[in-house]
Structure formats: structure tokens, C-alpha cells
């Protein structure tokens, strides 16, 4: 087949006429592919030869006439057909028309006329093919782009939708065609119907946001724009392009939240540091006063008949002291909750026994449930989790407190709280479920935000859930809340299992020893408090790291060195490093008192240094225990 000359197949059963036609066409420069005498033959030839045009007689041999053959040809190889016939009756013409021929020429035909018919048919066919290809290209492009595209006619009825639009609306193109766009789109505020607006205003409506609520699927946030489709000044309809931005919005929100948390963390670490020193003084002194008062009361009771006034005064002082102790503990808890925000985190990851943490949290909150609900506990046997046990306890306490606060007091039998734990895949899942007031979608959406509270009037700080979330995320876990306004809430925490570690050897319980303790702290009050706690030991107190070093230089030796971390001049970190270099024996006996990881340097130090540490505000007993520990392990065998 020549690539330039158009190729023609002649279907004509009269041999002489066919030959004559072949000659004429060849003379005009066309390539005649062959002569077919019947419809069947024409079909057989057309398939492999792919003619550019078929000249078709209508009355031909065989079962198929020319019109039937043309119809089959059109479907098989899309070759344009020009009828060349002696029949001009209405009925034949009507039948022929239905096969969409490119020409209908009556025999006999002049060469020039035949040529112009053939040329026009070839031209028309080429144009149509190009148009079809362009159309196919456009619709493939529209179908393939990731953004959703939907078009409507002037009446606002759907004329086209691509795959992305089908997915977002949950409606298939075939079902959508001809239906009003607002029905297909299921926008939550149809008043802002963008396509109708674009049509009515005759101009593009750009980038708006709307909520799509396809039936049976979750709501999605989309950004969309709509424009009228105008051709030659005439509006044909409108097109809307939209995309799902739900994930993007969520990520943005996460980012905003973590930004806010980061600055909160810095502030909280500063506050914690400032509060912890005076708090340590309060806790320690209050314990000391308690001891003194107890002794005084005991001796009053054992001696002469007591002076009634003095006894009452001492008892009242003891009561007041107990209240100071409780309040100081509350401040301590608040500070340590605030510090949970602080980055970097100074506390070790640790592991937790879930059942023990659950039991502790239930005990700690039992008062809250007395008049409110019956608490059921369904804790299955689960492996230890990768979270510090006291932190897990704190998380559970927060969740239980929230559950209690969501329940009205007075009907404890009608209300339930369930605390459950079980293995969920590889992780441990903890659930606190209540049948309380529940949350509206807006509250649920913001419940984990720091300082978001609906209980400001009752003293809520809005830190409970955000602290939980921080603690759980830091342990590599996840939190989620589910709630229905009026019927209750379920808060879930997933935690990774702890990596298997060898059980630590049981603690030794040696007899208490007396030792020589060097205390280094720039705060006079802290020094005095420590003196009271460690009064069984021989204490040497200094106000700076330099003074401590000069004592060591003078040859003084200590069984325990207790030092503050942040001090003017030389810090506790620097002192420890100096000890490691020059007095390694003393470095082994070094205990650092920390008020929280204030800076990245401190956090790194705390994470890597091998010395013992005590967090401020510390408990009397804790400090005594650690000092005993150092005395025991550093004692000569
Ligand atoms: N179980 C629950 N039922 C109903 N609403 C809850 C529940 N848990 C939390 N919320 C809602 O989430 C908000 C934030 O909780 P979050 O624990 O962070 O702060 P809070 O309880 O208000 O204050 P705080 O915990 O400091 O006392 C609450 O104010 C409440 O509106
Ligand atoms: Mg709370």
C-alpha cells in the first residue's frame, strides 16, 4: 500500500463496470486495493487492507447488499463509504442514510464529479478522525488528573465527571449524568452551590472550601473552584474542579498544636525549675515539723496530765501541717504535669506493669466515684509496656478524673465507668469508658488541645488530656477519643510493649549506715531542709561547686556528694565532670538534685551521665534512701 496515494476498495459485481472504474481511479492517482464482487468478499478484503475509502454499489451479489455491507464495514474498520449506484428511490436512500455515508453518487458518473466526491469524503473523514482523537485525548486527560472535575450544562445538570469526582462524591458517572449537580455533590451548605453561582454570575468562583457529605461515607473537606464554560461568547455550561483537603487540614492542625506545645514546654520547664526549689523546702520542712509535732504530742501524752490548751494547739498545728503537706503535694503534681510538656524530657522511658498502674490509678481516684458511678475493671493479662509506671498511672488518673467529672453526682448505680486493658495486635490497649455527658463534635475535636476546657468554672485547667497525649506519644504510643453527646465517651491509649529486659536483682536491705555527706546548693533554704532530713549523718554544706572542689583539694573526703544542678558559676554538671577527671572515687558517690531538664545541655547530661539523681521536689524518705544506697555501694568491703 502506497503511503501517499489514498487507497480505495471497489465493491461492484459487474466486472466490466468495476474494471472501468479501477482504470479511471488509477488514472486519477489513487491506489485501487482490489475489486470485490460481494459483501462477504468486501468484508474479507477490508479487514487486512484497511482502505482509505470504499466505493460501494448497492445491488451486489451474495447475501448482503451494499447497504448492509457498509453498515458492517463501518463497525469493523471505520472506512468511509461512498455509494455508487443506479438506484435513487426514496426507500433505498433512507436506508443508505442510516449508515452515514460520505457520498451518494448516481451512475453513470463523470470522472471529475467522482473525483470531487472522493476528495471531499477523504477530507471529511480525516477531519473527523482528528476530532475524535482530540476528544479522546481531552477526556483521557480529564479522567486521569488527580483533581476531581465535574461539568454541567446550562440547566445545572451533570454532563461529565472524572474518576476523582466519582470517588469523592461516591456517585458513578452513569448515575450522575443528567442529574442536578447539587444532588450529586451533596455539599453540606448547598446555598453556596458553586456551579450555579458561576453560571449566574458568568465569572469564575475561585478557591472556596466546603464540606462534602456523601451518603454512607465520612465527611470530607474540599477546596473547589467553578467557572462558566464559554465558547464564542455563548455560555455552554460550567465546570467545577475540586480536591480533598481533609488530610492536609489535619496535618496543619497537628503542626499548629505541636508548635504551641513546643513553646509551652519551654515555659513549663522554666516554671518547674523555679517552683521546685521552694517546693522541696516546703515538703521537707513540713515532714520535719510533722516529726517534731508527733514527738511533742507523744511526750505530752506519756508524761504528766497534759495542759489541755497546749495539747489542742499542738493537735491543731499538726492538722495545719498535714494540710500544708497535702497542698504541697498537689503543687508538686501540677508542676510535674506541666513538666511533662518540657522538651527535652529528662525522665527515663522505663517500663510499667499495667495491672499495678491500673490498681494505683483506681485507688487514687476512688473518692471521685463514690457518689457518681460504679467502676468496673477488666484488665486482661498483658505484657509490661514501654512507659514509666508513674507516668502511666498519671495518664490513667487523668482519664478517670475526666470520666468522673462527666458523670452527675447522685446516681452511682445508674452510671458506669469501665477501665479495660487488653492486647491489641502488638500493642497494649487501655480504655476508659464512661456513660457520662459525652462531647459534642466541636469539643471532641479540641479535647486534646492544651488549655482547652469546658470546665473552667469548676477549676479545670484543660491540661489533663494534653498531658496524657504528650506522655503517651513520648512513649511511642497513641491516644484517641470517641464520644457521643449525651451518651458517653471512650478514651483509648495504645502503648508499645516494653522490650524484654532481665529483671533487676532484688534490692539489698542493709542496716542503715552513718556517713559523711557534702551538700552543694546555692539556696540557703534548700541546704537547711537537707540538713534536717539527713541529721543522722555528718553533714558539710557549701554554697558553690568551687567551695566543694577546694575542700577536696585540701584532702577532705566524703561518702556522699549531693549537689544541685543549676548554680551560678560552676554548675553541677561541670563539677561532676571535674570529679570524673580529678577525683573519680568522689564521682562515683555523686548524687545530683535536678529541678527538671531546663536546657538541651542539661537534658543531654541527664540522659548520659552515670551519676544518681533525685528530682525536686523530693520526698524525705527518697533522699534518705538514695544516700543510704550510695553509702552501701561505696562502702569498703
Ligand atoms: N470523659 C469525658 N466526657 C466528657 N467530656 C470530656 C471527657 N474527657 C474530656 N472531656 C472534655 O475535654 C475537655 C478537656 O479535658 P482535659 O482533661 O484536657 O481538661 P479538663 O478536664 O477540662 O481540665 P483538667 O484536666 O485540667 O482538670 C474537658 O473540659 C471536657 O470538655
Ligand atoms: Mg481533665
XYZ file of C-alpha atoms and ligand atoms in Angstrom:
669
model
C 0.000 0.000 0.000
C 1.453 3.330 -1.052
C 1.873 5.729 1.809
C 0.929 8.783 -0.244
C -1.797 7.805 -2.715
C -5.148 7.166 -0.979
C -6.234 3.532 -1.233
C -9.689 2.572 -2.464
C -11.625 -0.672 -2.404
C -14.250 -1.090 -5.156
C -17.325 -3.193 -4.388
C -19.074 -3.854 -7.677
C -20.398 -7.163 -9.027
C -20.413 -6.149 -12.684
C -16.930 -6.988 -13.785
C -16.773 -4.557 -16.721
C -18.030 -1.607 -14.721
C -15.589 -2.471 -11.944
C -12.612 -2.673 -14.295
C -13.566 0.597 -15.928
C -13.813 2.283 -12.524
C -10.453 0.865 -11.495
C -8.844 2.350 -14.551
C -10.410 5.739 -14.001
C -9.306 5.830 -10.368
C -5.774 4.707 -11.143
C -5.660 7.413 -13.775
C -6.529 9.934 -11.087
C -3.605 8.757 -8.954
C -5.451 6.564 -6.429
C -4.332 3.088 -5.472
C -7.097 0.574 -6.039
C -6.670 -2.198 -3.499
C -8.957 -4.602 -5.269
C -12.352 -5.366 -6.709
C -14.887 -7.158 -4.526
C -17.958 -8.626 -6.166
C -19.934 -9.367 -2.980
C -20.437 -8.024 0.503
C -18.677 -11.022 2.022
C -15.667 -10.520 -0.194
C -15.578 -6.800 0.590
C -15.558 -7.520 4.339
C -12.823 -10.138 3.940
C -10.613 -7.724 1.992
C -11.255 -4.588 4.012
C -10.067 -6.127 7.264
C -6.431 -6.717 6.263
C -6.143 -3.995 3.636
C -7.618 -1.089 5.602
C -8.692 1.028 2.604
C -8.906 4.813 2.956
C -12.253 4.705 1.136
C -14.777 2.173 -0.152
C -16.780 2.769 -3.332
C -19.912 0.701 -2.820
C -22.562 -0.472 -5.274
C -25.870 -1.173 -3.558
C -27.216 -4.118 -5.553
C -24.484 -6.731 -5.397
C -24.124 -10.491 -5.402
C -24.317 -12.588 -2.256
C -26.445 -12.458 0.856
C -25.539 -8.928 1.864
C -26.437 -5.948 -0.238
C -24.249 -2.819 -0.390
C -26.038 -1.028 2.469
C -25.771 -3.988 4.843
C -22.122 -4.404 3.889
C -21.470 -0.689 4.504
C -23.007 -0.968 7.967
C -20.765 -3.903 8.870
C -17.736 -2.171 7.375
C -18.386 0.930 9.437
C -18.267 -1.107 12.600
C -15.284 -3.206 11.510
C -12.780 -0.773 10.121
C -14.331 2.680 10.152
C -13.561 3.169 6.452
C -15.676 5.896 4.844
C -18.134 4.599 2.271
C -19.333 6.367 -0.874
C -22.305 4.723 -2.577
C -22.124 4.494 -6.296
C -25.478 3.212 -7.520
C -28.138 3.286 -10.153
C -30.873 3.385 -7.518
C -32.304 6.661 -6.400
C -35.627 5.561 -4.850
C -36.643 7.078 -1.506
C -36.603 3.821 0.416
C -33.060 2.903 -0.635
C -31.874 6.437 0.056
C -33.400 6.339 3.534
C -31.750 3.021 4.327
C -28.428 4.260 2.971
C -28.556 7.436 5.054
C -28.601 5.422 8.261
C -25.112 4.073 7.505
C -23.771 7.662 7.482
C -22.112 7.507 4.057
C -19.636 10.133 2.899
C -21.305 10.397 -0.531
C -24.111 9.020 -2.663
C -23.421 9.191 -6.366
C -25.734 8.080 -9.144
C -24.429 6.094 -12.091
C -23.340 6.930 -14.638
C -20.911 9.353 -13.108
C -18.429 11.692 -14.722
C -14.761 11.343 -13.758
C -14.470 14.893 -12.445
C -17.570 14.528 -10.303
C -16.339 11.211 -8.927
C -13.007 12.761 -8.066
C -14.528 15.661 -6.154
C -16.844 13.304 -4.224
C -13.881 11.076 -3.319
C -11.683 14.015 -2.282
C -14.382 15.559 -0.109
C -15.106 12.177 1.503
C -11.403 11.620 2.240
C -11.017 15.125 3.660
C -14.115 14.879 5.813
C -13.038 11.528 7.136
C -9.554 12.796 8.044
C -11.033 15.783 9.877
C -13.457 13.587 11.749
C -10.713 11.217 12.775
C -8.572 14.097 14.104
C -11.537 15.475 16.009
C -12.222 12.087 17.537
C -8.594 11.708 18.568
C -8.568 15.143 20.157
C -11.741 14.397 22.025
C -10.343 11.125 23.248
C -7.150 12.883 24.369
C -9.098 15.509 26.273
C -11.363 13.086 28.014
C -8.458 10.766 28.898
C -6.616 13.752 30.353
C -9.632 14.855 32.360
C -10.191 11.331 33.576
C -6.553 10.935 34.579
C -5.941 14.151 36.534
C -5.921 13.797 40.291
C -8.290 16.691 40.906
C -11.978 15.997 40.631
C -13.690 17.554 37.603
C -17.433 17.850 37.082
C -19.220 19.703 34.304
C -22.843 20.786 33.943
C -24.999 22.175 31.195
C -26.908 25.450 31.415
C -29.618 23.783 33.480
C -27.033 22.722 36.066
C -27.282 19.056 35.115
C -24.209 16.871 35.114
C -22.634 16.257 31.694
C -19.277 14.858 32.763
C -17.395 13.645 35.810
C -13.912 12.168 36.049
C -12.748 9.279 38.229
C -11.609 11.533 41.091
C -15.047 13.186 41.140
C -16.727 9.773 41.185
C -14.596 8.789 44.139
C -15.207 11.963 46.135
C -18.950 12.134 45.548
C -19.487 8.405 45.762
C -21.601 8.603 42.592
C -20.691 6.911 39.280
C -20.726 8.956 36.071
C -23.517 6.853 34.574
C -25.806 7.526 37.563
C -24.854 11.191 37.645
C -25.445 12.085 34.001
C -28.450 14.393 33.620
C -28.972 14.783 37.383
C -28.730 18.209 39.052
C -25.163 18.809 40.241
C -26.227 19.817 43.752
C -27.830 16.401 44.186
C -24.672 14.616 43.067
C -22.267 16.811 45.046
C -24.065 16.568 48.420
C -22.405 19.731 49.702
C -23.235 20.447 53.311
C -24.221 24.029 52.519
C -25.896 23.825 49.119
C -26.610 27.550 49.396
C -23.040 28.066 48.283
C -23.622 25.892 45.171
C -20.554 26.930 43.213
C -21.657 25.777 39.758
C -24.937 27.658 39.932
C -23.080 30.748 41.120
C -20.577 30.559 38.283
C -23.440 30.190 35.791
C -25.492 33.011 37.313
C -22.600 35.454 37.650
C -20.879 34.482 34.407
C -17.451 34.549 36.076
C -15.158 32.097 37.882
C -15.772 31.432 41.588
C -12.303 30.692 42.921
C -10.974 28.543 45.723
C -13.603 28.120 48.340
C -13.849 25.426 50.969
C -16.862 23.246 51.560
C -17.788 20.071 53.337
C -18.895 17.151 51.198
C -21.096 14.669 52.974
C -21.605 11.773 50.580
C -24.249 9.354 51.870
C -22.733 6.390 53.656
C -19.214 7.849 53.723
C -17.360 10.146 56.098
C -17.475 13.906 55.587
C -14.591 15.359 53.611
C -13.344 18.906 53.379
C -12.810 20.021 49.778
C -11.435 23.136 48.186
C -13.111 23.980 44.897
C -13.383 26.482 42.096
C -16.026 26.757 39.389
C -16.064 28.584 36.056
C -18.590 29.054 33.276
C -17.703 27.256 30.039
C -17.950 29.881 27.297
C -17.499 29.223 23.597
C -17.565 32.084 21.115
C -19.409 34.311 23.573
C -22.005 31.685 24.280
C -22.190 30.014 27.694
C -22.499 26.255 27.332
C -22.410 25.270 30.996
C -19.962 25.298 33.882
C -17.042 23.268 35.161
C -16.050 22.664 38.754
C -12.645 21.445 39.894
C -12.321 20.233 43.457
C -9.886 18.349 45.662
C -9.953 16.587 49.013
C -8.017 18.633 51.577
C -9.121 16.760 54.714
C -5.704 15.192 55.379
C -3.923 18.443 54.646
C -6.102 20.275 57.198
C -5.485 17.631 59.842
C -1.739 17.794 59.342
C -1.849 21.574 59.529
C -3.703 21.330 62.813
C -1.207 18.828 64.204
C 1.598 21.158 63.220
C -0.028 24.150 64.890
C -0.595 22.099 68.014
C 2.971 20.817 68.216
C 4.244 24.364 67.666
C 2.147 25.551 70.537
C 3.235 22.614 72.694
C 6.891 23.310 71.986
C 6.638 26.882 73.294
C 4.525 25.739 76.237
C 7.181 23.155 77.007
C 9.901 25.788 77.214
C 7.783 27.905 79.515
C 6.758 24.964 81.671
C 10.350 23.823 82.134
C 11.257 27.307 83.365
C 8.321 27.450 85.756
C 9.023 23.949 87.037
C 12.607 24.843 87.751
C 11.690 27.963 89.685
C 8.954 26.240 91.676
C 10.799 23.074 92.576
C 13.408 24.566 94.913
C 10.977 26.336 97.229
C 8.684 23.334 96.984
C 11.429 20.976 98.094
C 11.906 23.224 101.121
C 8.187 23.099 101.916
C 7.898 19.334 101.535
C 10.998 18.589 103.564
C 10.277 21.087 106.325
C 6.697 20.031 106.590
C 7.807 16.437 107.131
C 10.259 17.658 109.727
C 7.544 19.646 111.544
C 5.340 16.580 111.443
C 8.023 14.547 113.169
C 8.618 17.223 115.803
C 4.909 17.600 116.480
C 4.391 13.849 116.716
C 7.238 13.570 119.233
C 5.926 16.526 121.239
C 2.432 15.065 121.321
C 3.769 11.626 122.276
C 5.799 13.038 125.165
C 2.868 15.141 126.318
C 0.699 12.011 126.296
C 3.203 9.908 128.260
C 4.140 12.452 130.916
C 2.187 14.443 133.460
C -1.528 15.103 132.789
C -1.287 17.345 129.752
C -2.043 21.006 129.555
C -5.336 20.927 127.617
C -4.690 24.170 125.713
C -1.205 23.188 124.658
C -2.424 19.769 123.553
C -5.184 21.291 121.443
C -2.811 23.873 119.976
C -0.319 21.176 119.024
C -3.071 18.997 117.529
C -4.336 21.918 115.502
C -0.773 22.690 114.367
C -0.436 19.064 113.323
C -3.667 19.297 111.340
C -2.455 22.509 109.677
C 0.858 20.893 108.890
C -0.884 17.901 107.296
C -2.856 20.276 105.093
C 0.342 22.076 104.063
C 1.788 18.676 103.158
C -1.230 17.726 101.034
C -1.222 21.113 99.286
C 2.498 20.941 98.606
C 1.982 17.539 97.041
C -0.726 18.947 94.853
C 1.562 21.727 93.667
C 4.231 19.127 93.054
C 1.845 17.122 90.912
C 0.801 20.165 88.921
C 4.417 21.121 88.356
C 5.319 17.651 87.248
C 2.319 17.606 84.899
C 3.452 20.903 83.451
C 6.893 19.484 83.079
C 5.566 16.637 81.019
C 5.443 19.254 78.259
C 9.033 20.202 78.672
C 11.367 19.219 75.937
C 13.747 17.606 76.077
C 12.332 15.169 78.547
C 14.578 14.256 81.419
C 12.691 11.226 82.650
C 13.796 7.790 81.585
C 11.460 5.757 79.401
C 11.054 2.938 81.935
C 8.537 0.141 81.867
C 5.213 -0.286 83.564
C 3.223 -3.150 84.930
C -0.230 -2.344 83.612
C -2.203 -4.076 86.354
C -0.240 -2.259 89.055
C -0.643 1.145 87.390
C -4.371 0.480 86.950
C -4.778 -0.513 90.586
C -2.919 2.590 91.713
C -4.981 4.889 89.493
C -8.222 3.337 90.708
C -7.163 3.791 94.305
C -6.132 7.364 93.674
C -9.484 8.264 92.151
C -11.855 6.061 94.160
C -13.172 9.044 96.146
C -14.318 10.723 92.948
C -16.577 7.832 92.042
C -18.192 7.267 95.428
C -21.373 9.169 94.632
C -21.144 9.030 90.896
C -20.672 5.616 89.360
C -19.770 2.021 89.818
C -16.322 1.396 88.390
C -15.668 -1.888 86.663
C -12.192 -3.041 85.860
C -11.493 -5.522 83.063
C -7.751 -5.867 82.843
C -6.539 -8.911 80.978
C -3.092 -10.297 81.436
C -0.866 -8.111 79.267
C 2.906 -7.738 78.919
C 4.670 -4.746 80.547
C 4.520 -1.561 78.454
C 7.289 0.815 77.424
C 6.311 3.680 79.671
C 7.418 4.846 83.081
C 4.953 3.370 85.571
C 4.217 6.610 87.372
C 3.539 8.267 84.051
C 1.118 5.538 83.056
C -0.540 5.984 86.439
C -0.862 9.699 85.807
C -2.394 9.115 82.384
C -4.966 6.742 83.833
C -5.758 9.121 86.685
C -6.427 11.941 84.225
C -8.718 9.756 82.150
C -10.569 8.505 85.222
C -10.937 12.030 86.607
C -12.399 13.207 83.316
C -14.798 10.266 83.343
C -15.871 11.111 86.902
C -16.324 14.766 86.011
C -18.528 13.805 83.077
C -20.943 11.999 85.406
C -23.537 13.798 87.514
C -23.328 13.028 91.218
C -26.191 11.250 92.952
C -26.954 8.149 90.917
C -23.976 5.841 91.367
C -25.953 2.758 90.422
C -27.168 4.134 87.128
C -23.737 5.246 85.888
C -20.824 3.115 84.849
C -17.166 3.575 84.240
C -15.163 0.773 82.712
C -11.393 0.611 82.792
C -10.160 -2.116 80.480
C -6.797 -3.315 79.234
C -6.012 -5.925 76.645
C -3.596 -6.810 73.899
C -4.479 -5.204 70.552
C -2.162 -6.674 67.936
C 1.358 -5.937 69.082
C 0.346 -3.136 71.430
C -1.436 -2.898 74.738
C -4.751 -1.069 74.592
C -6.117 0.719 77.652
C -9.666 2.028 77.568
C -11.619 4.245 79.908
C -15.275 4.212 79.058
C -17.927 6.274 80.805
C -21.672 6.714 80.419
C -21.412 10.447 81.148
C -22.368 13.637 79.377
C -20.264 12.930 76.279
C -18.778 15.556 73.982
C -20.118 17.490 71.029
C -18.068 17.061 67.820
C -16.549 20.528 68.416
C -15.411 19.661 71.940
C -14.180 16.238 70.845
C -12.184 17.919 68.126
C -10.325 20.122 70.608
C -10.271 17.946 73.726
C -6.526 17.170 73.442
C -5.525 20.798 72.942
C -3.605 22.229 75.876
C -5.720 24.612 77.971
C -8.911 23.691 76.176
C -11.541 23.131 78.831
C -15.298 23.299 79.174
C -14.868 23.082 82.926
C -13.140 26.390 83.594
C -15.799 27.254 86.184
C -15.057 24.077 88.157
C -11.332 24.740 88.109
C -10.415 22.699 85.027
C -7.068 23.732 83.533
C -7.537 21.944 80.242
C -4.178 20.270 80.667
C -5.376 16.779 81.561
C -5.784 15.259 78.133
C -2.974 17.189 76.500
C -0.564 15.923 79.143
C -1.847 12.376 78.592
C -1.299 12.742 74.912
C 2.237 14.075 75.390
C 3.194 11.301 77.778
C 1.750 8.616 75.541
C 3.353 9.996 72.373
C 6.717 10.249 74.139
C 6.420 6.538 74.944
C 5.759 5.775 71.280
C 2.040 5.213 71.819
C -1.162 6.730 70.552
C -4.346 8.196 72.026
C -7.855 8.524 70.612
C -11.225 9.652 71.858
C -14.675 8.613 70.806
C -17.759 10.281 72.170
C -21.437 10.838 71.679
C -23.055 13.864 73.226
C -25.454 12.667 75.906
C -24.405 9.046 75.990
C -20.751 8.837 76.999
C -17.141 8.707 75.948
C -14.379 6.196 75.401
C -10.769 7.284 75.675
C -8.189 4.867 74.300
C -4.457 4.612 74.812
C -2.245 2.239 72.853
C 1.222 1.569 74.206
C 4.062 -0.476 72.780
C 5.220 -3.460 74.799
C 8.382 -2.991 76.795
C 11.444 -4.536 75.292
C 12.395 -7.619 77.243
C 14.955 -6.832 79.949
C 16.486 -9.001 82.613
C 14.815 -8.495 85.969
C 16.912 -6.283 88.258
C 18.413 -8.024 91.273
C 16.276 -7.676 94.387
C 17.309 -4.618 96.391
C 19.609 -5.305 99.319
C 18.348 -4.254 102.656
C 21.482 -3.496 104.642
C 21.496 -1.894 108.058
C 21.418 1.920 107.821
C 24.883 3.453 107.902
C 26.071 6.839 109.007
C 28.285 8.713 106.581
C 29.983 11.994 105.797
C 27.860 13.920 103.291
C 28.884 17.006 101.333
C 25.865 19.080 100.244
C 26.340 21.683 97.490
C 23.431 24.058 96.821
C 23.314 27.800 96.312
C 19.946 28.108 98.074
C 20.226 28.533 101.800
C 16.719 27.189 102.440
C 17.337 24.020 100.486
C 20.576 23.451 102.398
C 18.771 23.837 105.693
C 15.989 21.473 104.629
C 18.517 18.834 103.637
C 20.334 19.270 106.922
C 17.125 18.414 108.721
C 16.459 15.335 106.658
C 19.969 13.971 106.913
C 20.610 14.858 110.514
C 21.790 11.304 111.299
C 24.790 11.883 109.053
C 27.795 14.124 109.364
C 26.941 16.996 107.020
C 29.185 19.553 105.368
C 27.261 22.224 103.431
C 28.734 24.574 100.830
C 27.070 27.141 98.562
C 29.104 26.580 95.373
C 30.879 23.959 93.310
C 34.157 25.861 93.699
C 33.969 25.594 97.509
C 33.340 21.862 97.141
C 36.422 21.467 94.960
C 38.617 23.404 97.309
C 37.542 21.127 100.182
C 38.576 18.132 98.099
C 41.855 19.804 97.172
C 42.555 20.227 100.862
C 42.272 16.468 101.202
C 38.785 16.254 102.703
C 36.898 13.116 101.698
C 33.150 12.332 101.698
C 30.994 9.216 101.477
C 28.268 11.015 99.518
C 28.310 14.231 97.474
C 24.875 15.783 96.999
C 24.827 18.638 94.505
C 22.345 20.988 92.903
C 22.499 21.053 89.108
C 21.933 24.703 88.225
C 24.112 27.061 90.260
C 25.802 30.333 89.468
C 29.458 29.960 88.458
C 30.307 26.306 88.105
C 27.270 24.110 87.502
C 26.624 20.665 88.947
C 27.375 19.184 85.516
C 30.776 20.815 85.378
C 31.530 19.756 88.922
C 30.688 16.150 88.067
C 32.935 16.262 85.004
C 35.763 17.730 87.081
C 35.286 14.985 89.668
C 35.444 12.339 86.979
C 38.782 13.782 85.843
C 40.430 14.516 89.179
C 38.503 12.628 91.872
C 36.990 9.507 90.252
C 36.260 7.966 93.670
C 34.134 11.004 94.569
C 32.448 10.996 91.149
C 31.107 7.517 91.965
C 29.485 8.930 95.084
C 27.963 11.936 93.367
C 24.177 12.457 93.502
C 22.627 15.274 91.522
C 19.475 17.147 92.548
C 17.552 18.227 89.468
C 14.719 20.628 89.037
C 13.908 19.495 85.511
C 15.672 19.499 82.175
C 15.784 23.213 81.514
C 18.082 23.186 78.509
C 19.151 20.749 75.847
C 22.601 20.570 77.550
C 21.069 19.580 80.860
C 18.845 17.021 79.165
C 21.835 15.509 77.356
C 23.787 15.444 80.592
C 20.950 13.752 82.458
C 20.493 11.243 79.674
C 24.161 10.274 79.516
C 25.697 10.920 82.946
C 26.217 7.870 85.090
C 25.539 9.575 88.440
C 22.489 9.037 90.607
C 19.824 11.731 90.541
C 16.919 12.953 92.611
C 14.104 15.042 91.222
C 12.996 18.112 93.136
C 10.692 18.403 94.977
C 11.910 15.205 96.607
C 10.383 13.193 99.377
C 12.225 12.982 102.673
C 12.312 9.232 102.519
C 13.539 9.243 98.936
C 16.547 11.386 99.764
C 17.376 9.254 102.791
C 17.104 6.107 100.698
C 19.413 7.356 97.961
C 22.035 8.473 100.479
C 21.880 5.012 102.103
C 22.240 3.429 98.684
C 25.451 5.343 97.954
C 26.809 4.572 101.408
C 26.137 0.865 100.930
C 27.619 0.539 97.460
C 30.661 2.733 98.054
C 31.451 1.198 101.423
C 34.734 -0.701 101.686
C 34.052 -4.452 101.555
N -14.798 11.598 79.584
C -15.182 12.801 79.148
N -16.507 13.088 78.964
C -16.906 14.291 78.522
N -16.071 15.303 78.223
C -14.745 15.090 78.366
C -14.234 13.847 78.834
N -12.885 13.937 78.852
C -12.574 15.181 78.439
N -13.678 15.883 78.149
C -13.736 17.248 77.605
O -12.438 17.648 77.197
C -12.030 18.828 77.862
C -10.542 18.789 78.100
O -10.208 17.774 79.013
P -8.889 17.915 79.872
O -8.784 16.727 80.751
O -7.758 18.189 78.958
O -9.147 19.238 80.717
P -10.192 19.462 81.901
O -10.673 18.145 82.424
O -11.188 20.442 81.445
O -9.248 20.155 82.971
P -8.239 19.402 83.964
O -7.972 18.052 83.404
O -7.037 20.253 83.971
O -8.941 19.354 85.271
C -12.876 18.870 79.116
O -13.045 20.195 79.570
C -14.177 18.241 78.644
O -14.967 19.194 77.976
Mg -9.252 16.580 82.902
